[in-house]
Amino acid sequence: MSASTDSQRMEKIVSLCKRRGFIFQSSEVYGGLNGAWDYGPLGVELKRNLKNYWWRVMVHERDDVVGMDGAILTHPEVLKASGHVEGFSDPMIDCRTCKAHLRADQLVEKKGVKQCPNCGGKDFTEARQFNLMFETHVGAAADESSVAYLRPETAQSIFVQFKNILEVSRKKLPFGIAQIGKAFRNEINPRNFTFRSREFEQMELEYFCRPEQGMELLEYWKEERLKFYDNIGISRTNLHVLTVPDAERAFYSKGTYDIEYDFPFGRQELEGVAYRTDYDLSQHQKASGKSLEYFDEETKERIIPHVVEPSAGVDRTVLAMICEAYAEDQAPNDKGQMESRIVLRLHPRMAPIKCAIFPLLKNKEPLVAKAKEIVALLRPDMTVFYDEGGAIGRRYRRQDEIGTPFGVTVDFETLGERDPALRDTVTLRDRDSMKQERVAIQDLPAILRERIR
Ligand code: ATP
């Protein structure tokens, strides 16, 4: 983690998220459930745009990847074979002074002495392993035989379904299986807003290949994933690729990169790209007794494919997009005086609402009717928002704050009252430059479609 943090900036972001309906504390009226978050009307749009774009580039735009959607409830044998039942744990210690449960690596060290990050206490229990999986029972009998787990990652259902998907999709190596879905980890200390939650979503690709292709594909996927972040508006200068050192890598991995982002609370992992060798398929083949081999028709060989896994967090990426987009600058009000504004410079492709439509005055029927016509015209192609309340500058400001990239204003020129040549044209305002252009209403769908694609 880098030393530079900005807690004030983070507070403003959390407050904006709540005020404008991006993210709320889950079960808030009952005091909140720690580590769980609910996405509000704008948050759900942002999250869906992210997931849809990931699916588009990782699945739809490729011939070598197919998708799946696996169950969250997972058979214990799956997670025994993968090593999670035995080893998916963090070392936990308790502070004897304030009774906090802490992850051992969260202690702060001052002058060589370990201290509790909450109270500064120095008296701790011994570290013990705490398994992060949520256990539940399936069916009426709540005994050992009915134990199941909420999946701690989406990857395992991909490995377990490898053979079925290979057969139905008839893919040849290298090929991938992609999945987006919920994962659950009973994190000892959920923190940093949604960054470390107990319930979250992952976007994972398992890209199967021949052993000799593994290292090369690890590089390939790292680069592809960096391009992805660029395409959703996360600047390369705030991303860092960490080569995970041998000692910290999973024992079966031959190479792992962490893609990290400079959050206001420090540099932290957004995504892991790992070459996992044939570990997972081999484990499941051994434990289930079912063949998970791939038959190569050319060489007539049977092999267990190796796999490269780019595994990204939906919630962490949403948070990174909001952190990246949050800005405060100056904008003119209706009287032309400069005022400070909050603006979310979200990539238009990701913005929850693409275009806001304003009649200049709400009590002028022809302006309102024209604006509503434009709403109907644009709605099949994008999310739009109609707003007739308040001074136009204030209406712009409300949209700037939620990242709406475009604003269309219907004014008296639109009605052709001043200059017949301007009839059926509107002003199209850009959120970031605040520049306005005059465009014909009929051209709006094509112009905007191009900019939000
Ligand atoms: P960390 O070291 O931060 O706990 P990890 O290395 O355990 O993360 P992975 O198991 O590689 O994470 O999971 C892949 C991705 O899933 C992470 O890069 C992250 O984006 C996301 N993720 C993992 N744990 C959480 C969590 N508790 N809350 C939100 N997202 C998470």
CSV table of C-alpha atoms and ligand atoms in Angstrom, one decimal:
chain,number,residue,atom,x,y,z
A,1,MET,CA,0.0,0.0,0.0
A,2,SER,CA,1.4,3.4,-0.9
A,3,ALA,CA,1.7,6.0,1.9
A,4,SER,CA,-0.4,8.7,0.2
A,5,THR,CA,-4.0,8.5,1.3
A,6,ASP,CA,-6.7,11.1,1.2
A,7,SER,CA,-9.3,10.5,3.8
A,8,GLN,CA,-11.2,13.8,3.1
A,9,ARG,CA,-11.6,13.0,-0.5
A,10,MET,CA,-12.8,9.5,0.4
A,11,GLU,CA,-15.4,10.9,2.8
A,12,LYS,CA,-16.7,13.2,0.1
A,13,ILE,CA,-17.0,10.3,-2.3
A,14,VAL,CA,-18.9,8.1,0.2
A,15,SER,CA,-21.2,11.0,1.0
A,16,LEU,CA,-21.9,11.6,-2.7
A,17,CYS,CA,-22.6,7.9,-3.2
A,18,LYS,CA,-25.2,8.0,-0.5
A,19,ARG,CA,-26.7,11.5,-1.3
A,20,ARG,CA,-27.2,10.7,-5.0
A,21,GLY,CA,-28.2,7.0,-4.7
A,22,PHE,CA,-25.2,5.1,-5.9
A,23,ILE,CA,-24.4,3.0,-2.8
A,24,PHE,CA,-26.1,2.6,0.6
A,25,GLN,CA,-25.2,0.7,3.7
A,26,SER,CA,-27.1,-2.6,3.7
A,27,SER,CA,-29.9,-2.9,6.3
A,28,GLU,CA,-29.2,0.8,7.2
A,29,VAL,CA,-32.5,1.4,9.1
A,30,TYR,CA,-31.5,-1.5,11.5
A,31,GLY,CA,-28.0,0.0,12.0
A,32,GLY,CA,-26.4,-1.6,9.0
A,33,LEU,CA,-24.9,-5.1,8.3
A,34,ASN,CA,-21.1,-4.8,8.3
A,35,GLY,CA,-19.5,-5.7,5.0
A,36,ALA,CA,-22.7,-5.6,2.9
A,37,TRP,CA,-23.8,-2.8,0.6
A,38,ASP,CA,-26.9,-2.0,-1.5
A,39,TYR,CA,-26.6,-0.3,-4.8
A,40,GLY,CA,-29.3,2.4,-5.4
A,41,PRO,CA,-30.9,3.6,-8.7
A,42,LEU,CA,-27.7,5.1,-10.1
A,43,GLY,CA,-25.3,2.6,-8.6
A,44,VAL,CA,-27.1,-0.4,-10.2
A,45,GLU,CA,-26.9,1.3,-13.6
A,46,LEU,CA,-23.2,1.9,-13.3
A,47,LYS,CA,-22.6,-1.6,-12.1
A,48,ARG,CA,-24.6,-3.1,-15.0
A,49,ASN,CA,-22.8,-0.9,-17.5
A,50,LEU,CA,-19.5,-2.3,-16.2
A,51,LYS,CA,-20.6,-5.9,-16.2
A,52,ASN,CA,-22.2,-5.6,-19.7
A,53,TYR,CA,-19.1,-4.0,-21.1
A,54,TRP,CA,-16.9,-6.7,-19.5
A,55,TRP,CA,-19.2,-9.4,-21.0
A,56,ARG,CA,-19.1,-7.7,-24.4
A,57,VAL,CA,-15.3,-7.6,-24.7
A,58,MET,CA,-14.6,-10.8,-22.9
A,59,VAL,CA,-17.3,-13.0,-24.4
A,60,HIS,CA,-19.3,-11.4,-27.3
A,61,GLU,CA,-16.4,-9.9,-29.2
A,62,ARG,CA,-14.4,-13.1,-29.1
A,63,ASP,CA,-14.7,-16.4,-30.8
A,64,ASP,CA,-12.7,-18.2,-28.1
A,65,VAL,CA,-14.7,-17.5,-25.0
A,66,VAL,CA,-18.1,-18.7,-23.9
A,67,GLY,CA,-20.1,-17.8,-20.7
A,68,MET,CA,-21.7,-19.6,-17.9
A,69,ASP,CA,-23.7,-18.7,-14.7
A,70,GLY,CA,-23.1,-21.1,-11.9
A,71,ALA,CA,-24.8,-21.7,-8.6
A,72,ILE,CA,-23.8,-19.9,-5.4
A,73,LEU,CA,-24.5,-22.8,-3.2
A,74,THR,CA,-21.5,-25.1,-3.5
A,75,HIS,CA,-21.0,-28.8,-2.7
A,76,PRO,CA,-18.4,-29.2,0.0
A,77,GLU,CA,-16.4,-31.7,-2.0
A,78,VAL,CA,-15.7,-29.0,-4.6
A,79,LEU,CA,-14.2,-26.7,-2.1
A,80,LYS,CA,-12.3,-29.5,-0.4
A,81,ALA,CA,-10.7,-30.4,-3.7
A,82,SER,CA,-9.9,-26.8,-4.5
A,83,GLY,CA,-8.2,-26.4,-1.1
A,84,HIS,CA,-10.6,-23.8,0.3
A,85,VAL,CA,-12.0,-25.9,3.2
A,86,GLU,CA,-8.5,-26.6,4.4
A,87,GLY,CA,-6.7,-23.4,3.5
A,88,PHE,CA,-8.9,-20.4,2.6
A,89,SER,CA,-8.2,-18.6,5.8
A,90,ASP,CA,-6.5,-15.5,7.2
A,91,PRO,CA,-4.5,-15.3,10.4
A,92,MET,CA,-6.7,-13.6,13.0
A,93,ILE,CA,-5.6,-12.1,16.4
A,94,ASP,CA,-7.6,-10.2,19.0
A,95,CYS,CA,-6.6,-7.0,20.7
A,96,ARG,CA,-6.9,-7.6,24.5
A,97,THR,CA,-7.3,-3.9,25.1
A,98,CYS,CA,-10.3,-3.0,22.8
A,99,LYS,CA,-11.3,-6.6,22.0
A,100,ALA,CA,-11.1,-5.9,18.2
A,101,HIS,CA,-10.7,-8.9,15.9
A,102,LEU,CA,-7.9,-8.1,13.5
A,103,ARG,CA,-6.2,-9.6,10.6
A,104,ALA,CA,-2.6,-10.2,11.7
A,105,ASP,CA,-1.2,-8.1,8.8
A,106,GLN,CA,-3.3,-5.1,9.8
A,107,LEU,CA,-1.3,-4.3,12.9
A,108,VAL,CA,0.6,-1.1,12.7
A,109,GLU,CA,4.2,-1.0,13.6
A,110,LYS,CA,5.6,1.9,15.5
A,111,LYS,CA,9.3,2.0,16.5
A,112,GLY,CA,9.4,-1.7,15.9
A,113,VAL,CA,6.4,-2.4,18.2
A,114,LYS,CA,3.2,-3.8,16.8
A,115,GLN,CA,0.1,-1.8,17.8
A,116,CYS,CA,-3.7,-2.2,17.4
A,117,PRO,CA,-4.8,0.1,14.6
A,118,ASN,CA,-8.0,1.0,16.6
A,119,CYS,CA,-6.7,1.7,20.1
A,120,GLY,CA,-2.9,1.6,20.0
A,121,GLY,CA,-3.0,-1.4,22.4
A,122,LYS,CA,0.0,-3.7,22.4
A,123,ASP,CA,-1.4,-6.8,24.0
A,124,PHE,CA,-2.6,-9.5,21.6
A,125,THR,CA,-3.8,-13.1,21.5
A,126,GLU,CA,-1.8,-15.6,19.5
A,127,ALA,CA,-2.7,-15.7,15.8
A,128,ARG,CA,-5.2,-18.4,14.8
A,129,GLN,CA,-6.5,-19.4,11.3
A,130,PHE,CA,-9.9,-18.1,10.5
A,131,ASN,CA,-11.7,-19.7,7.5
A,132,LEU,CA,-13.3,-17.0,5.4
A,133,MET,CA,-16.0,-19.2,3.9
A,134,PHE,CA,-19.7,-18.9,4.8
A,135,GLU,CA,-21.1,-22.2,5.7
A,136,THR,CA,-24.7,-23.1,5.5
A,137,HIS,CA,-27.0,-26.1,5.5
A,138,VAL,CA,-29.0,-27.4,2.6
A,139,GLY,CA,-32.3,-29.0,3.3
A,140,ALA,CA,-34.0,-29.7,6.7
A,141,ALA,CA,-31.3,-31.6,8.5
A,142,ALA,CA,-28.8,-29.2,10.0
A,143,ASP,CA,-26.0,-31.6,10.5
A,144,GLU,CA,-22.6,-32.5,9.1
A,145,SER,CA,-24.1,-34.2,6.1
A,146,SER,CA,-26.0,-31.2,4.9
A,147,VAL,CA,-23.1,-28.6,4.9
A,148,ALA,CA,-22.7,-26.5,1.8
A,149,TYR,CA,-20.8,-23.3,1.3
A,150,LEU,CA,-21.6,-19.9,-0.3
A,151,ARG,CA,-18.9,-19.8,-3.0
A,152,PRO,CA,-15.9,-17.7,-2.1
A,153,GLU,CA,-15.0,-17.2,-5.8
A,154,THR,CA,-16.9,-17.9,-9.1
A,155,ALA,CA,-13.9,-19.8,-10.6
A,156,GLN,CA,-14.6,-23.3,-9.1
A,157,SER,CA,-17.9,-23.8,-10.9
A,158,ILE,CA,-16.1,-23.1,-14.1
A,159,PHE,CA,-13.6,-25.8,-13.4
A,160,VAL,CA,-16.2,-28.3,-12.3
A,161,GLN,CA,-18.3,-27.7,-15.4
A,162,PHE,CA,-15.2,-27.7,-17.7
A,163,LYS,CA,-16.0,-31.0,-19.4
A,164,ASN,CA,-19.7,-30.2,-20.0
A,165,ILE,CA,-18.9,-26.9,-21.5
A,166,LEU,CA,-16.1,-28.3,-23.6
A,167,GLU,CA,-18.5,-30.9,-25.0
A,168,VAL,CA,-21.3,-28.5,-25.8
A,169,SER,CA,-19.3,-25.6,-27.1
A,170,ARG,CA,-16.8,-27.8,-29.1
A,171,LYS,CA,-14.0,-25.3,-28.5
A,172,LYS,CA,-10.4,-26.1,-29.2
A,173,LEU,CA,-7.5,-25.0,-27.0
A,174,PRO,CA,-6.9,-22.2,-26.2
A,175,PHE,CA,-10.4,-21.2,-25.1
A,176,GLY,CA,-12.0,-19.6,-22.1
A,177,ILE,CA,-15.1,-19.8,-19.9
A,178,ALA,CA,-16.3,-16.5,-18.4
A,179,GLN,CA,-18.6,-15.8,-15.5
A,180,ILE,CA,-19.9,-12.9,-13.5
A,181,GLY,CA,-21.5,-13.4,-10.2
A,182,LYS,CA,-21.6,-13.1,-6.4
A,183,ALA,CA,-18.9,-14.4,-4.1
A,184,PHE,CA,-18.9,-14.4,-0.3
A,185,ARG,CA,-16.0,-14.1,2.1
A,186,ASN,CA,-16.4,-13.6,5.8
A,187,GLU,CA,-13.6,-11.0,5.9
A,188,ILE,CA,-12.3,-10.4,9.4
A,189,ASN,CA,-12.3,-6.7,8.9
A,190,PRO,CA,-14.5,-5.3,6.0
A,191,ARG,CA,-13.3,-1.8,5.4
A,192,ASN,CA,-12.7,1.1,3.0
A,193,PHE,CA,-16.3,1.4,1.9
A,194,THR,CA,-17.1,-1.3,-0.7
A,195,PHE,CA,-13.5,-2.2,-1.2
A,196,ARG,CA,-13.4,-5.1,1.2
A,197,SER,CA,-16.9,-6.5,1.6
A,198,ARG,CA,-18.3,-9.8,2.7
A,199,GLU,CA,-20.6,-10.1,-0.2
A,200,PHE,CA,-19.3,-8.9,-3.6
A,201,GLU,CA,-19.3,-9.7,-7.3
A,202,GLN,CA,-16.5,-11.1,-9.4
A,203,MET,CA,-15.9,-11.1,-13.2
A,204,GLU,CA,-13.7,-14.1,-13.9
A,205,LEU,CA,-12.3,-15.7,-17.0
A,206,GLU,CA,-10.7,-19.1,-16.9
A,207,TYR,CA,-8.6,-19.3,-20.1
A,208,PHE,CA,-7.6,-22.9,-20.8
A,209,CYS,CA,-4.4,-23.6,-22.8
A,210,ARG,CA,-1.6,-26.0,-23.5
A,211,PRO,CA,1.1,-25.9,-20.8
A,212,GLU,CA,3.6,-24.3,-23.1
A,213,GLN,CA,1.3,-21.4,-23.8
A,214,GLY,CA,0.8,-20.4,-20.1
A,215,MET,CA,3.4,-17.8,-19.6
A,216,GLU,CA,2.8,-16.1,-22.9
A,217,LEU,CA,-0.9,-16.0,-22.2
A,218,LEU,CA,-0.3,-14.6,-18.8
A,219,GLU,CA,1.4,-11.6,-20.4
A,220,TYR,CA,-1.4,-11.4,-23.1
A,221,TRP,CA,-4.2,-11.2,-20.5
A,222,LYS,CA,-2.4,-8.7,-18.3
A,223,GLU,CA,-2.2,-6.4,-21.3
A,224,GLU,CA,-5.8,-7.0,-22.4
A,225,ARG,CA,-7.0,-6.2,-18.9
A,226,LEU,CA,-5.0,-3.0,-18.8
A,227,LYS,CA,-6.6,-2.0,-22.1
A,228,PHE,CA,-10.0,-2.7,-20.5
A,229,TYR,CA,-9.5,-0.3,-17.7
A,230,ASP,CA,-8.4,2.4,-20.1
A,231,ASN,CA,-11.6,1.8,-22.0
A,232,ILE,CA,-13.8,2.4,-19.0
A,233,GLY,CA,-12.0,5.7,-18.1
A,234,ILE,CA,-9.4,4.5,-15.5
A,235,SER,CA,-6.2,6.3,-16.3
A,236,ARG,CA,-3.1,4.1,-16.8
A,237,THR,CA,-1.1,6.5,-14.5
A,238,ASN,CA,-3.3,5.4,-11.6
A,239,LEU,CA,-2.9,1.7,-12.3
A,240,HIS,CA,0.1,-0.4,-11.3
A,241,VAL,CA,1.1,-3.9,-12.2
A,242,LEU,CA,2.6,-5.7,-9.3
A,243,THR,CA,4.5,-8.9,-10.0
A,244,VAL,CA,3.5,-11.1,-7.1
A,245,PRO,CA,6.8,-12.4,-5.6
A,246,ASP,CA,7.5,-16.1,-5.5
A,247,ALA,CA,7.0,-16.3,-1.8
A,248,GLU,CA,3.6,-14.7,-1.8
A,249,ARG,CA,2.2,-16.6,-4.8
A,250,ALA,CA,-0.1,-19.6,-4.5
A,251,PHE,CA,2.2,-22.6,-4.6
A,252,TYR,CA,0.6,-23.9,-7.8
A,253,SER,CA,0.9,-20.6,-9.7
A,254,LYS,CA,3.8,-20.1,-12.1
A,255,GLY,CA,3.2,-16.3,-12.3
A,256,THR,CA,0.7,-13.8,-10.9
A,257,TYR,CA,0.2,-10.1,-11.5
A,258,ASP,CA,-1.9,-7.9,-9.3
A,259,ILE,CA,-3.4,-4.9,-11.1
A,260,GLU,CA,-3.6,-2.2,-8.5
A,261,TYR,CA,-5.3,1.2,-8.4
A,262,ASP,CA,-4.4,4.3,-6.4
A,263,PHE,CA,-7.5,4.6,-4.3
A,264,PRO,CA,-7.8,7.6,-2.0
A,265,PHE,CA,-7.0,5.1,0.9
A,266,GLY,CA,-3.9,3.8,-0.8
A,267,ARG,CA,-2.7,1.5,-3.6
A,268,GLN,CA,-4.8,-1.7,-3.6
A,269,GLU,CA,-5.7,-4.6,-5.7
A,270,LEU,CA,-8.4,-4.3,-8.4
A,271,GLU,CA,-7.7,-7.6,-10.2
A,272,GLY,CA,-5.5,-10.6,-10.1
A,273,VAL,CA,-4.2,-12.2,-13.3
A,274,ALA,CA,-2.8,-15.6,-12.4
A,275,TYR,CA,-1.3,-18.5,-14.3
A,276,ARG,CA,-2.8,-21.4,-12.2
A,277,THR,CA,-1.2,-24.2,-14.2
A,278,ASP,CA,-3.3,-27.4,-14.2
A,279,TYR,CA,-3.8,-27.3,-10.5
A,280,ASP,CA,-7.6,-26.9,-10.3
A,281,LEU,CA,-8.6,-29.4,-13.0
A,282,SER,CA,-6.2,-31.9,-11.7
A,283,GLN,CA,-7.5,-31.6,-8.2
A,284,HIS,CA,-11.1,-32.0,-9.3
A,285,GLN,CA,-10.2,-34.9,-11.5
A,286,LYS,CA,-8.5,-36.6,-8.6
A,287,ALA,CA,-11.3,-35.9,-6.1
A,288,SER,CA,-14.3,-36.7,-8.3
A,289,GLY,CA,-12.8,-39.6,-10.2
A,290,LYS,CA,-14.2,-38.2,-13.4
A,291,SER,CA,-11.9,-37.4,-16.4
A,292,LEU,CA,-11.4,-33.7,-17.0
A,293,GLU,CA,-9.0,-34.3,-19.8
A,294,TYR,CA,-8.9,-32.7,-23.2
A,295,PHE,CA,-8.3,-34.8,-26.2
A,296,ASP,CA,-6.2,-33.2,-28.9
A,297,GLU,CA,-7.4,-34.6,-32.2
A,298,GLU,CA,-4.2,-33.6,-34.1
A,299,THR,CA,-1.7,-35.1,-31.8
A,300,LYS,CA,-4.0,-37.8,-30.4
A,301,GLU,CA,-2.9,-36.8,-26.9
A,302,ARG,CA,-4.9,-36.4,-23.7
A,303,ILE,CA,-3.9,-33.6,-21.5
A,304,ILE,CA,-5.2,-31.7,-18.5
A,305,PRO,CA,-5.2,-28.1,-19.8
A,306,HIS,CA,-3.4,-25.3,-18.0
A,307,VAL,CA,-5.3,-22.1,-17.2
A,308,VAL,CA,-4.7,-18.4,-17.0
A,309,GLU,CA,-7.2,-16.5,-14.9
A,310,PRO,CA,-8.0,-12.8,-15.0
A,311,SER,CA,-10.2,-12.3,-11.9
A,312,ALA,CA,-11.7,-8.8,-11.3
A,313,GLY,CA,-14.0,-7.4,-8.7
A,314,VAL,CA,-17.1,-5.6,-9.8
A,315,ASP,CA,-17.5,-3.6,-6.7
A,316,ARG,CA,-13.8,-2.6,-6.5
A,317,THR,CA,-14.0,-1.5,-10.1
A,318,VAL,CA,-17.1,0.5,-9.6
A,319,LEU,CA,-15.4,2.2,-6.6
A,320,ALA,CA,-12.3,2.8,-8.7
A,321,MET,CA,-14.4,4.4,-11.5
A,322,ILE,CA,-16.1,6.7,-9.0
A,323,CYS,CA,-12.8,7.7,-7.3
A,324,GLU,CA,-11.2,8.3,-10.7
A,325,ALA,CA,-14.2,10.4,-11.9
A,326,TYR,CA,-14.7,12.5,-8.8
A,327,ALA,CA,-13.7,16.1,-9.3
A,328,GLU,CA,-14.4,19.6,-8.1
A,329,ASP,CA,-14.0,22.5,-10.4
A,330,GLN,CA,-15.6,25.9,-11.4
A,331,ALA,CA,-18.6,26.4,-13.6
A,332,PRO,CA,-20.7,29.5,-14.4
A,333,ASN,CA,-24.1,29.8,-12.8
A,334,ASP,CA,-27.2,31.3,-14.6
A,335,LYS,CA,-25.8,34.8,-14.0
A,336,GLY,CA,-22.4,33.9,-15.5
A,337,GLN,CA,-20.7,34.0,-12.2
A,338,MET,CA,-18.2,31.1,-11.5
A,339,GLU,CA,-19.2,28.7,-8.8
A,340,SER,CA,-17.6,25.5,-7.5
A,341,ARG,CA,-19.2,22.3,-8.8
A,342,ILE,CA,-18.8,18.6,-8.1
A,343,VAL,CA,-18.6,16.6,-11.3
A,344,LEU,CA,-18.2,12.9,-11.9
A,345,ARG,CA,-16.2,12.6,-15.1
A,346,LEU,CA,-17.3,9.0,-15.7
A,347,HIS,CA,-16.6,7.6,-19.2
A,348,PRO,CA,-19.8,8.1,-21.2
A,349,ARG,CA,-19.9,4.4,-21.8
A,350,MET,CA,-20.2,3.8,-18.1
A,351,ALA,CA,-22.4,6.8,-17.0
A,352,PRO,CA,-25.7,5.7,-15.4
A,353,ILE,CA,-27.6,8.3,-17.4
A,354,LYS,CA,-26.3,9.2,-20.8
A,355,CYS,CA,-28.4,12.3,-21.6
A,356,ALA,CA,-30.5,14.7,-19.6
A,357,ILE,CA,-33.2,16.7,-21.4
A,358,PHE,CA,-34.4,20.1,-20.2
A,359,PRO,CA,-37.1,22.4,-21.5
A,360,LEU,CA,-35.8,25.9,-20.8
A,361,LEU,CA,-39.1,26.8,-19.0
A,362,LYS,CA,-41.5,24.4,-17.5
A,363,ASN,CA,-44.5,26.6,-17.9
A,364,LYS,CA,-44.2,26.9,-21.6
A,365,GLU,CA,-46.2,24.1,-23.1
A,366,PRO,CA,-44.5,23.9,-26.6
A,367,LEU,CA,-41.0,23.7,-24.9
A,368,VAL,CA,-42.2,20.9,-22.6
A,369,ALA,CA,-43.9,19.0,-25.5
A,370,LYS,CA,-40.7,19.2,-27.6
A,371,ALA,CA,-38.5,18.0,-24.8
A,372,LYS,CA,-40.8,15.0,-24.2
A,373,GLU,CA,-40.6,14.2,-27.9
A,374,ILE,CA,-36.8,14.1,-27.5
A,375,VAL,CA,-37.0,11.8,-24.5
A,376,ALA,CA,-39.1,9.4,-26.6
A,377,LEU,CA,-36.7,9.7,-29.5
A,378,LEU,CA,-33.6,8.8,-27.4
A,379,ARG,CA,-35.0,6.3,-25.0
A,380,PRO,CA,-34.7,3.2,-27.2
A,381,ASP,CA,-30.9,3.8,-27.5
A,382,MET,CA,-29.9,5.0,-24.0
A,383,THR,CA,-30.9,5.9,-20.5
A,384,VAL,CA,-32.3,9.5,-20.4
A,385,PHE,CA,-33.5,11.8,-17.6
A,386,TYR,CA,-36.1,14.5,-18.0
A,387,ASP,CA,-35.8,17.5,-15.7
A,388,GLU,CA,-37.9,20.7,-15.8
A,389,GLY,CA,-37.4,21.9,-12.3
A,390,GLY,CA,-35.3,25.0,-11.3
A,391,ALA,CA,-32.8,27.3,-13.1
A,392,ILE,CA,-31.0,25.6,-16.0
A,393,GLY,CA,-27.6,26.0,-14.3
A,394,ARG,CA,-28.9,24.2,-11.3
A,395,ARG,CA,-30.3,21.4,-13.5
A,396,TYR,CA,-26.9,21.0,-15.2
A,397,ARG,CA,-25.2,20.9,-11.8
A,398,ARG,CA,-27.4,18.0,-10.6
A,399,GLN,CA,-26.5,16.0,-13.7
A,400,ASP,CA,-22.8,16.9,-13.4
A,401,GLU,CA,-22.7,15.4,-9.9
A,402,ILE,CA,-24.0,12.0,-11.1
A,403,GLY,CA,-21.8,11.9,-14.2
A,404,THR,CA,-24.4,12.5,-17.0
A,405,PRO,CA,-22.1,13.3,-20.0
A,406,PHE,CA,-24.7,15.1,-22.2
A,407,GLY,CA,-27.4,17.6,-21.7
A,408,VAL,CA,-29.9,18.7,-24.2
A,409,THR,CA,-31.8,22.0,-23.8
A,410,VAL,CA,-34.9,22.9,-25.7
A,411,ASP,CA,-35.2,26.7,-26.0
A,412,PHE,CA,-37.1,29.2,-28.0
A,413,GLU,CA,-34.8,28.7,-31.0
A,414,THR,CA,-35.9,25.1,-31.1
A,415,LEU,CA,-39.5,26.3,-31.6
A,416,GLY,CA,-38.2,28.5,-34.5
A,417,GLU,CA,-39.5,31.6,-32.9
A,418,ARG,CA,-36.4,33.7,-33.4
A,419,ASP,CA,-34.6,32.2,-36.5
A,420,PRO,CA,-36.5,29.8,-38.7
A,421,ALA,CA,-33.2,28.2,-39.6
A,422,LEU,CA,-32.8,27.0,-36.0
A,423,ARG,CA,-36.2,25.4,-35.8
A,424,ASP,CA,-35.9,21.8,-34.5
A,425,THR,CA,-32.3,22.3,-33.2
A,426,VAL,CA,-31.2,22.1,-29.6
A,427,THR,CA,-28.1,22.9,-27.6
A,428,LEU,CA,-26.1,19.8,-26.7
A,429,ARG,CA,-23.8,20.4,-23.7
A,430,ASP,CA,-20.8,18.4,-22.8
A,431,ARG,CA,-20.3,17.8,-19.1
A,432,ASP,CA,-16.5,18.1,-19.1
A,433,SER,CA,-15.8,21.0,-21.4
A,434,MET,CA,-19.2,22.6,-20.7
A,435,LYS,CA,-19.1,23.6,-24.4
A,436,GLN,CA,-22.5,23.8,-26.2
A,437,GLU,CA,-23.1,22.9,-29.8
A,438,ARG,CA,-26.3,23.4,-31.8
A,439,VAL,CA,-27.5,20.2,-33.4
A,440,ALA,CA,-30.6,19.1,-35.2
A,441,ILE,CA,-33.0,17.0,-33.2
A,442,GLN,CA,-33.1,14.3,-35.8
A,443,ASP,CA,-29.3,13.9,-35.6
A,444,LEU,CA,-29.2,13.5,-31.9
A,445,PRO,CA,-29.6,9.7,-31.7
A,446,ALA,CA,-26.7,9.0,-34.1
A,447,ILE,CA,-24.4,11.6,-32.5
A,448,LEU,CA,-25.0,10.3,-29.0
A,449,ARG,CA,-24.9,6.6,-29.9
A,450,GLU,CA,-21.5,7.2,-31.3
A,451,ARG,CA,-20.2,8.9,-28.2
A,452,ILE,CA,-21.6,6.4,-25.6
A,453,ARG,CA,-20.7,3.1,-27.4
B,1,ATP,P1,-7.3,-9.3,-1.3
B,1,ATP,O1,-5.9,-9.6,-1.2
B,1,ATP,O2,-7.6,-7.8,-1.5
B,1,ATP,O3,-8.2,-9.9,-0.2
B,1,ATP,P2,-7.5,-11.5,-3.0
B,1,ATP,O4,-6.2,-11.5,-3.6
B,1,ATP,O5,-7.9,-12.4,-2.0
B,1,ATP,O6,-7.9,-10.0,-2.6
B,1,ATP,P3,-8.7,-12.8,-5.2
B,1,ATP,O7,-9.0,-14.0,-4.5
B,1,ATP,O8,-7.6,-12.7,-6.2
B,1,ATP,O9,-8.6,-11.6,-4.2
B,1,ATP,O10,-10.1,-12.3,-5.9
B,1,ATP,C1,-10.1,-11.7,-7.2
B,1,ATP,C2,-10.8,-10.3,-7.1
B,1,ATP,O11,-12.0,-10.3,-6.4
B,1,ATP,C3,-10.0,-9.3,-6.4
B,1,ATP,O12,-9.0,-8.7,-7.2
B,1,ATP,C4,-11.0,-8.3,-6.0
B,1,ATP,O13,-11.3,-7.4,-7.1
B,1,ATP,C5,-12.2,-9.1,-5.7
B,1,ATP,N1,-12.4,-9.3,-4.3
B,1,ATP,C6,-11.8,-10.2,-3.5
B,1,ATP,N2,-12.1,-10.1,-2.2
B,1,ATP,C7,-13.0,-9.1,-2.2
B,1,ATP,C8,-13.7,-8.5,-1.1
B,1,ATP,N3,-13.7,-8.9,0.1
B,1,ATP,N4,-14.5,-7.4,-1.4
B,1,ATP,C9,-14.6,-7.0,-2.7
B,1,ATP,N5,-14.0,-7.5,-3.7
B,1,ATP,C10,-13.2,-8.5,-3.5
